[in-house]
Amino acid sequence: RKEVEQDPGPFNVPEGATVAFNCTYSNSASQSFFWYRQDCRKEPKLLMSVYSSGNEDGRFTAQLNRASQYISLLIRDSKLSDSATYLCVVNSGPHSGAGSYQLTFGKGTKLSVIP
Amino acid sequence: DGGITQSPKYLFRKEGQNVTLSCEQNLNHDAMYWYRQDPGQGLRLIYYSQIVNDFQKGDIAEGYSVSREKKESFPLTVTSAQKNPTAFYLCASNSGAFNQPQHFGDGTRLSIL
């Protein structure tokens, strides 16, 4: 099983639509979770951290389900500028030895918002 | 402004040549990382350093070398032993705490001549 798995897409949605991305992770000891956004040929940029209770930042909502080892990102009222690849990122936490500070990146889900 | 600076933006390597990619940060971060990204692939960790004068191999360290003589700097050398070096190279840093996200430089694209 891949460590961090995402649907590669692409997701093609009209402006104003709501779109949801899902991500599963295999390491049950994972402690921290993030969503990054990567524009074409650019570096990844942090979109938001994901907290156990779920968290919201404007049009973006992230949720974590530890029991199912599942993370989600919901984007409401999609804008053209939301078009990008969204990366699910997981850290294995402080108790996993030499790899404790490593992040594992999913391959990303591509979103295209269409006028 | 605080940030991570990578240079050069584009780099071309001849066969048998070693090349060095620069990464400098002024965020006062303890930990620094090097990743490689190939088209359609996730980021893969090459090397990381949690403190000055110490670094660890990541998942794909073969054919690469690093040094961490200063807190601000973490250069990556792509040696001639790396047979498939064409990729997008990304440097990142964070405080080193496991729950802190990493912040990235804008990357170096390396191609073979």
PDB file of C-alpha atoms in Angstrom:
ATOM      1  CA  ARG A   1       0.000   0.000   0.000  1.00  0.00           C
ATOM      2  CA  LYS A   2       1.333   3.453  -0.946  1.00  0.00           C
ATOM      3  CA  GLU A   3       2.186   5.629   2.036  1.00  0.00           C
ATOM      4  CA  VAL A   4       0.062   8.579   0.978  1.00  0.00           C
ATOM      5  CA  GLU A   5      -2.490   8.031  -1.722  1.00  0.00           C
ATOM      6  CA  GLN A   6      -4.535  10.605  -3.636  1.00  0.00           C
ATOM      7  CA  ASP A   7      -6.828  10.509  -6.648  1.00  0.00           C
ATOM      8  CA  PRO A   8      -4.670  12.082  -9.391  1.00  0.00           C
ATOM      9  CA  GLY A   9      -7.633  13.694 -11.142  1.00  0.00           C
ATOM     10  CA  PRO A  10      -7.853  15.890 -13.056  1.00  0.00           C
ATOM     11  CA  PHE A  11     -10.951  17.386 -11.502  1.00  0.00           C
ATOM     12  CA  ASN A  12     -12.532  19.812 -13.955  1.00  0.00           C
ATOM     13  CA  VAL A  13     -15.168  21.935 -12.225  1.00  0.00           C
ATOM     14  CA  PRO A  14     -17.067  25.125 -13.135  1.00  0.00           C
ATOM     15  CA  GLU A  15     -16.505  28.362 -11.240  1.00  0.00           C
ATOM     16  CA  GLY A  16     -18.538  28.466  -8.060  1.00  0.00           C
ATOM     17  CA  ALA A  17     -18.626  24.699  -7.618  1.00  0.00           C
ATOM     18  CA  THR A  18     -17.730  22.857  -4.440  1.00  0.00           C
ATOM     19  CA  VAL A  19     -15.011  20.245  -4.810  1.00  0.00           C
ATOM     20  CA  ALA A  20     -13.633  17.699  -2.351  1.00  0.00           C
ATOM     21  CA  PHE A  21     -10.282  15.943  -2.363  1.00  0.00           C
ATOM     22  CA  ASN A  22      -9.526  12.837  -0.381  1.00  0.00           C
ATOM     23  CA  CYS A  23      -6.274  11.352   0.827  1.00  0.00           C
ATOM     24  CA  THR A  24      -5.440   8.142   2.685  1.00  0.00           C
ATOM     25  CA  TYR A  25      -2.245   7.388   4.581  1.00  0.00           C
ATOM     26  CA  SER A  26      -0.793   4.072   5.646  1.00  0.00           C
ATOM     27  CA  ASN A  27       1.241   4.938   8.765  1.00  0.00           C
ATOM     28  CA  SER A  28      -1.074   4.857  11.767  1.00  0.00           C
ATOM     29  CA  ALA A  29       1.615   6.614  13.847  1.00  0.00           C
ATOM     30  CA  SER A  30       1.369   9.755  11.703  1.00  0.00           C
ATOM     31  CA  GLN A  31       1.034  12.852  13.834  1.00  0.00           C
ATOM     32  CA  SER A  32       0.777  15.867  11.574  1.00  0.00           C
ATOM     33  CA  PHE A  33      -0.985  16.520   8.333  1.00  0.00           C
ATOM     34  CA  PHE A  34      -0.935  19.290   5.775  1.00  0.00           C
ATOM     35  CA  TRP A  35      -2.386  20.360   2.464  1.00  0.00           C
ATOM     36  CA  TYR A  36      -0.070  22.101   0.039  1.00  0.00           C
ATOM     37  CA  ARG A  37      -0.870  23.726  -3.268  1.00  0.00           C
ATOM     38  CA  GLN A  38       1.500  23.518  -6.236  1.00  0.00           C
ATOM     39  CA  ASP A  39       1.073  25.611  -9.362  1.00  0.00           C
ATOM     40  CA  CYS A  40       2.512  24.364 -12.637  1.00  0.00           C
ATOM     41  CA  ARG A  41       6.349  24.419 -12.581  1.00  0.00           C
ATOM     42  CA  LYS A  42       6.395  26.153  -9.193  1.00  0.00           C
ATOM     43  CA  GLU A  43       7.261  25.135  -5.654  1.00  0.00           C
ATOM     44  CA  PRO A  44       4.644  23.696  -3.253  1.00  0.00           C
ATOM     45  CA  LYS A  45       3.114  26.268  -0.921  1.00  0.00           C
ATOM     46  CA  LEU A  46       1.424  25.494   2.371  1.00  0.00           C
ATOM     47  CA  LEU A  47      -2.338  25.822   2.093  1.00  0.00           C
ATOM     48  CA  MET A  48      -3.270  24.691   5.583  1.00  0.00           C
ATOM     49  CA  SER A  49      -2.393  22.361   8.415  1.00  0.00           C
ATOM     50  CA  VAL A  50      -5.014  19.757   9.316  1.00  0.00           C
ATOM     51  CA  TYR A  51      -6.068  19.498  12.943  1.00  0.00           C
ATOM     52  CA  SER A  52      -7.855  16.629  14.661  1.00  0.00           C
ATOM     53  CA  SER A  53     -11.001  18.656  15.203  1.00  0.00           C
ATOM     54  CA  GLY A  54     -11.104  19.840  11.612  1.00  0.00           C
ATOM     55  CA  ASN A  55     -10.376  23.391  10.599  1.00  0.00           C
ATOM     56  CA  GLU A  56     -11.550  26.032   8.184  1.00  0.00           C
ATOM     57  CA  ASP A  57      -9.802  28.904   6.444  1.00  0.00           C
ATOM     58  CA  GLY A  58     -12.177  30.956   4.361  1.00  0.00           C
ATOM     59  CA  ARG A  59     -13.462  28.781   1.524  1.00  0.00           C
ATOM     60  CA  PHE A  60     -11.227  25.864   2.513  1.00  0.00           C
ATOM     61  CA  THR A  61     -12.109  23.179   5.071  1.00  0.00           C
ATOM     62  CA  ALA A  62      -9.811  20.347   6.108  1.00  0.00           C
ATOM     63  CA  GLN A  63     -10.827  17.270   8.067  1.00  0.00           C
ATOM     64  CA  LEU A  64      -8.975  14.352   9.593  1.00  0.00           C
ATOM     65  CA  ASN A  65     -10.312  10.902  10.414  1.00  0.00           C
ATOM     66  CA  ARG A  66      -7.597   9.049  12.335  1.00  0.00           C
ATOM     67  CA  ALA A  67      -9.597   5.836  12.641  1.00  0.00           C
ATOM     68  CA  SER A  68      -9.898   5.536   8.873  1.00  0.00           C
ATOM     69  CA  GLN A  69      -6.505   7.194   8.209  1.00  0.00           C
ATOM     70  CA  TYR A  70      -8.170   9.634   5.898  1.00  0.00           C
ATOM     71  CA  ILE A  71      -7.787  13.373   5.252  1.00  0.00           C
ATOM     72  CA  SER A  72     -10.034  15.585   3.178  1.00  0.00           C
ATOM     73  CA  LEU A  73      -9.970  19.080   1.706  1.00  0.00           C
ATOM     74  CA  LEU A  74     -13.157  20.866   0.682  1.00  0.00           C
ATOM     75  CA  ILE A  75     -13.089  23.962  -1.505  1.00  0.00           C
ATOM     76  CA  ARG A  76     -16.304  25.979  -1.698  1.00  0.00           C
ATOM     77  CA  ASP A  77     -17.185  28.560  -4.349  1.00  0.00           C
ATOM     78  CA  SER A  78     -14.265  27.593  -6.596  1.00  0.00           C
ATOM     79  CA  LYS A  79     -12.336  30.410  -8.266  1.00  0.00           C
ATOM     80  CA  LEU A  80     -10.276  30.277 -11.456  1.00  0.00           C
ATOM     81  CA  SER A  81      -7.239  31.008  -9.264  1.00  0.00           C
ATOM     82  CA  ASP A  82      -7.816  27.746  -7.358  1.00  0.00           C
ATOM     83  CA  SER A  83      -6.593  25.810 -10.412  1.00  0.00           C
ATOM     84  CA  ALA A  84      -3.503  23.950  -9.219  1.00  0.00           C
ATOM     85  CA  THR A  85      -2.340  20.582  -7.951  1.00  0.00           C
ATOM     86  CA  TYR A  86      -3.207  19.881  -4.313  1.00  0.00           C
ATOM     87  CA  LEU A  87      -0.729  17.782  -2.343  1.00  0.00           C
ATOM     88  CA  CYS A  88      -1.620  15.771   0.746  1.00  0.00           C
ATOM     89  CA  VAL A  89       1.361  15.638   3.130  1.00  0.00           C
ATOM     90  CA  VAL A  90       1.870  13.502   6.220  1.00  0.00           C
ATOM     91  CA  ASN A  91       4.552  13.498   8.919  1.00  0.00           C
ATOM     92  CA  SER A  92       5.274  10.304  10.802  1.00  0.00           C
ATOM     93  CA  GLY A  93       5.804  12.077  14.131  1.00  0.00           C
ATOM     94  CA  PRO A  94       8.585  12.174  16.727  1.00  0.00           C
ATOM     95  CA  HIS A  95       8.780   8.521  17.725  1.00  0.00           C
ATOM     96  CA  SER A  96       9.686   6.772  14.509  1.00  0.00           C
ATOM     97  CA  GLY A  97      13.457   6.924  14.734  1.00  0.00           C
ATOM     98  CA  ALA A  98      15.623   8.369  11.996  1.00  0.00           C
ATOM     99  CA  GLY A  99      12.673   9.186   9.811  1.00  0.00           C
ATOM    100  CA  SER A 100      10.815  11.161  12.416  1.00  0.00           C
ATOM    101  CA  TYR A 101      11.214  14.515  10.746  1.00  0.00           C
ATOM    102  CA  GLN A 102      10.358  13.409   7.263  1.00  0.00           C
ATOM    103  CA  LEU A 103       7.278  14.437   5.361  1.00  0.00           C
ATOM    104  CA  THR A 104       5.685  12.031   2.917  1.00  0.00           C
ATOM    105  CA  PHE A 105       4.012  13.668  -0.062  1.00  0.00           C
ATOM    106  CA  GLY A 106       1.157  12.331  -2.098  1.00  0.00           C
ATOM    107  CA  LYS A 107       1.454  12.688  -5.866  1.00  0.00           C
ATOM    108  CA  GLY A 108      -1.229  15.347  -5.859  1.00  0.00           C
ATOM    109  CA  THR A 109      -4.690  15.909  -7.286  1.00  0.00           C
ATOM    110  CA  LYS A 110      -4.961  18.303 -10.202  1.00  0.00           C
ATOM    111  CA  LEU A 111      -7.824  20.797 -10.151  1.00  0.00           C
ATOM    112  CA  SER A 112      -8.924  22.870 -13.131  1.00  0.00           C
ATOM    113  CA  VAL A 113     -11.618  25.472 -12.508  1.00  0.00           C
ATOM    114  CA  ILE A 114     -13.379  26.344 -15.753  1.00  0.00           C
ATOM    115  CA  PRO A 115     -15.083  29.695 -16.502  1.00  0.00           C
TER     116      PRO A 115
ATOM    117  CA  ASP B   1      11.748  39.479   3.750  1.00  0.00           C
ATOM    118  CA  GLY B   2      12.475  36.082   5.266  1.00  0.00           C
ATOM    119  CA  GLY B   3      12.611  33.174   2.910  1.00  0.00           C
ATOM    120  CA  ILE B   4      14.481  30.418   1.141  1.00  0.00           C
ATOM    121  CA  THR B   5      16.599  31.222  -1.899  1.00  0.00           C
ATOM    122  CA  GLN B   6      17.635  28.601  -4.391  1.00  0.00           C
ATOM    123  CA  SER B   7      20.055  29.197  -7.233  1.00  0.00           C
ATOM    124  CA  PRO B   8      20.394  28.868 -10.074  1.00  0.00           C
ATOM    125  CA  LYS B   9      16.832  28.622 -11.362  1.00  0.00           C
ATOM    126  CA  TYR B  10      17.975  26.552 -14.358  1.00  0.00           C
ATOM    127  CA  LEU B  11      21.110  24.414 -14.611  1.00  0.00           C
ATOM    128  CA  PHE B  12      22.544  22.265 -17.357  1.00  0.00           C
ATOM    129  CA  ARG B  13      24.957  19.448 -16.692  1.00  0.00           C
ATOM    130  CA  LYS B  14      27.342  17.766 -19.053  1.00  0.00           C
ATOM    131  CA  GLU B  15      27.983  14.049 -18.841  1.00  0.00           C
ATOM    132  CA  GLY B  16      30.491  13.211 -16.110  1.00  0.00           C
ATOM    133  CA  GLN B  17      30.216  16.600 -14.457  1.00  0.00           C
ATOM    134  CA  ASN B  18      29.387  17.390 -10.836  1.00  0.00           C
ATOM    135  CA  VAL B  19      27.125  20.371 -10.233  1.00  0.00           C
ATOM    136  CA  THR B  20      26.141  22.123  -7.012  1.00  0.00           C
ATOM    137  CA  LEU B  21      22.747  23.605  -6.241  1.00  0.00           C
ATOM    138  CA  SER B  22      22.613  26.392  -3.693  1.00  0.00           C
ATOM    139  CA  CYS B  23      20.035  26.768  -0.915  1.00  0.00           C
ATOM    140  CA  GLU B  24      20.108  29.616   1.593  1.00  0.00           C
ATOM    141  CA  GLN B  25      17.505  30.502   4.243  1.00  0.00           C
ATOM    142  CA  ASN B  26      17.192  33.484   6.567  1.00  0.00           C
ATOM    143  CA  LEU B  27      14.297  32.093   8.595  1.00  0.00           C
ATOM    144  CA  ASN B  28      16.570  30.918  11.442  1.00  0.00           C
ATOM    145  CA  HIS B  29      15.332  27.364  10.825  1.00  0.00           C
ATOM    146  CA  ASP B  30      17.311  24.455  12.258  1.00  0.00           C
ATOM    147  CA  ALA B  31      16.191  21.838   9.743  1.00  0.00           C
ATOM    148  CA  MET B  32      16.723  21.846   5.995  1.00  0.00           C
ATOM    149  CA  TYR B  33      15.728  19.351   3.318  1.00  0.00           C
ATOM    150  CA  TRP B  34      16.363  18.517  -0.337  1.00  0.00           C
ATOM    151  CA  TYR B  35      13.699  16.922  -2.525  1.00  0.00           C
ATOM    152  CA  ARG B  36      13.543  15.811  -6.106  1.00  0.00           C
ATOM    153  CA  GLN B  37      10.342  15.970  -8.175  1.00  0.00           C
ATOM    154  CA  ASP B  38       9.899  14.166 -11.477  1.00  0.00           C
ATOM    155  CA  PRO B  39       6.919  14.841 -13.790  1.00  0.00           C
ATOM    156  CA  GLY B  40       3.731  13.313 -12.438  1.00  0.00           C
ATOM    157  CA  GLN B  41       5.502  12.133  -9.306  1.00  0.00           C
ATOM    158  CA  GLY B  42       5.442  13.117  -5.669  1.00  0.00           C
ATOM    159  CA  LEU B  43       8.383  14.753  -3.958  1.00  0.00           C
ATOM    160  CA  ARG B  44      11.109  12.338  -2.882  1.00  0.00           C
ATOM    161  CA  LEU B  45      13.535  13.148  -0.076  1.00  0.00           C
ATOM    162  CA  ILE B  46      17.237  13.154  -0.996  1.00  0.00           C
ATOM    163  CA  TYR B  47      18.937  14.413   2.180  1.00  0.00           C
ATOM    164  CA  TYR B  48      17.974  16.295   5.300  1.00  0.00           C
ATOM    165  CA  SER B  49      19.776  18.069   8.095  1.00  0.00           C
ATOM    166  CA  GLN B  50      18.348  18.778  11.532  1.00  0.00           C
ATOM    167  CA  ILE B  51      21.335  20.722  12.820  1.00  0.00           C
ATOM    168  CA  VAL B  52      24.583  22.255  11.646  1.00  0.00           C
ATOM    169  CA  ASN B  53      27.347  19.736  10.817  1.00  0.00           C
ATOM    170  CA  ASP B  54      24.890  16.848  10.713  1.00  0.00           C
ATOM    171  CA  PHE B  55      22.815  15.398   7.884  1.00  0.00           C
ATOM    172  CA  GLN B  56      20.987  12.170   7.065  1.00  0.00           C
ATOM    173  CA  LYS B  57      20.231  10.286   3.876  1.00  0.00           C
ATOM    174  CA  GLY B  58      16.687  10.316   2.643  1.00  0.00           C
ATOM    175  CA  ASP B  59      15.020   7.821   0.332  1.00  0.00           C
ATOM    176  CA  ILE B  60      17.107   8.506  -2.795  1.00  0.00           C
ATOM    177  CA  ALA B  61      20.539   9.730  -1.629  1.00  0.00           C
ATOM    178  CA  GLU B  62      22.647   7.735  -4.115  1.00  0.00           C
ATOM    179  CA  GLY B  63      24.536  10.004  -6.504  1.00  0.00           C
ATOM    180  CA  TYR B  64      24.077  13.084  -4.303  1.00  0.00           C
ATOM    181  CA  SER B  65      26.086  14.735  -1.538  1.00  0.00           C
ATOM    182  CA  VAL B  66      25.417  17.603   0.872  1.00  0.00           C
ATOM    183  CA  SER B  67      27.121  19.687   3.527  1.00  0.00           C
ATOM    184  CA  ARG B  68      25.791  21.788   6.396  1.00  0.00           C
ATOM    185  CA  GLU B  69      28.610  24.014   7.586  1.00  0.00           C
ATOM    186  CA  LYS B  70      26.334  26.952   8.366  1.00  0.00           C
ATOM    187  CA  LYS B  71      22.799  27.093   9.685  1.00  0.00           C
ATOM    188  CA  GLU B  72      21.690  29.206   6.743  1.00  0.00           C
ATOM    189  CA  SER B  73      23.120  27.063   3.962  1.00  0.00           C
ATOM    190  CA  PHE B  74      22.528  23.509   2.695  1.00  0.00           C
ATOM    191  CA  PRO B  75      24.089  23.004  -0.762  1.00  0.00           C
ATOM    192  CA  LEU B  76      23.371  19.871  -2.793  1.00  0.00           C
ATOM    193  CA  THR B  77      25.930  18.373  -5.182  1.00  0.00           C
ATOM    194  CA  VAL B  78      24.642  16.197  -7.984  1.00  0.00           C
ATOM    195  CA  THR B  79      27.556  13.939  -8.821  1.00  0.00           C
ATOM    196  CA  SER B  80      28.374  12.126 -12.046  1.00  0.00           C
ATOM    197  CA  ALA B  81      27.245   8.939 -10.283  1.00  0.00           C
ATOM    198  CA  GLN B  82      23.631  10.152 -10.528  1.00  0.00           C
ATOM    199  CA  LYS B  83      22.701   8.707 -13.899  1.00  0.00           C
ATOM    200  CA  ASN B  84      19.284  10.303 -14.235  1.00  0.00           C
ATOM    201  CA  PRO B  85      19.649  13.795 -12.752  1.00  0.00           C
ATOM    202  CA  THR B  86      17.067  15.615 -14.885  1.00  0.00           C
ATOM    203  CA  ALA B  87      14.436  16.792 -12.410  1.00  0.00           C
ATOM    204  CA  PHE B  88      13.049  19.708 -10.419  1.00  0.00           C
ATOM    205  CA  TYR B  89      15.036  20.100  -7.179  1.00  0.00           C
ATOM    206  CA  LEU B  90      13.381  21.715  -4.175  1.00  0.00           C
ATOM    207  CA  CYS B  91      14.965  22.867  -0.939  1.00  0.00           C
ATOM    208  CA  ALA B  92      12.841  23.295   2.174  1.00  0.00           C
ATOM    209  CA  SER B  93      13.278  24.262   5.798  1.00  0.00           C
ATOM    210  CA  ASN B  94      11.415  24.300   9.094  1.00  0.00           C
ATOM    211  CA  SER B  95      12.080  24.634  12.790  1.00  0.00           C
ATOM    212  CA  GLY B  96      12.636  20.878  13.024  1.00  0.00           C
ATOM    213  CA  ALA B  97       9.586  20.216  15.175  1.00  0.00           C
ATOM    214  CA  PHE B  98       7.550  17.336  13.779  1.00  0.00           C
ATOM    215  CA  ASN B  99       4.306  19.281  13.740  1.00  0.00           C
ATOM    216  CA  GLN B 100       5.651  22.232  11.776  1.00  0.00           C
ATOM    217  CA  PRO B 101       5.175  22.431   8.010  1.00  0.00           C
ATOM    218  CA  GLN B 102       8.114  22.859   5.685  1.00  0.00           C
ATOM    219  CA  HIS B 103       8.539  25.953   3.535  1.00  0.00           C
ATOM    220  CA  PHE B 104      10.063  25.691   0.089  1.00  0.00           C
ATOM    221  CA  GLY B 105      12.398  27.661  -2.115  1.00  0.00           C
ATOM    222  CA  ASP B 106      11.325  28.211  -5.715  1.00  0.00           C
ATOM    223  CA  GLY B 107      13.395  25.323  -7.034  1.00  0.00           C
ATOM    224  CA  THR B 108      16.154  24.536  -9.529  1.00  0.00           C
ATOM    225  CA  ARG B 109      15.478  22.749 -12.826  1.00  0.00           C
ATOM    226  CA  LEU B 110      18.412  20.543 -13.785  1.00  0.00           C
ATOM    227  CA  SER B 111      18.792  19.150 -17.291  1.00  0.00           C
ATOM    228  CA  ILE B 112      21.418  17.078 -19.064  1.00  0.00           C
ATOM    229  CA  LEU B 113      23.171  18.584 -22.093  1.00  0.00           C
TER     230      LEU B 113
END
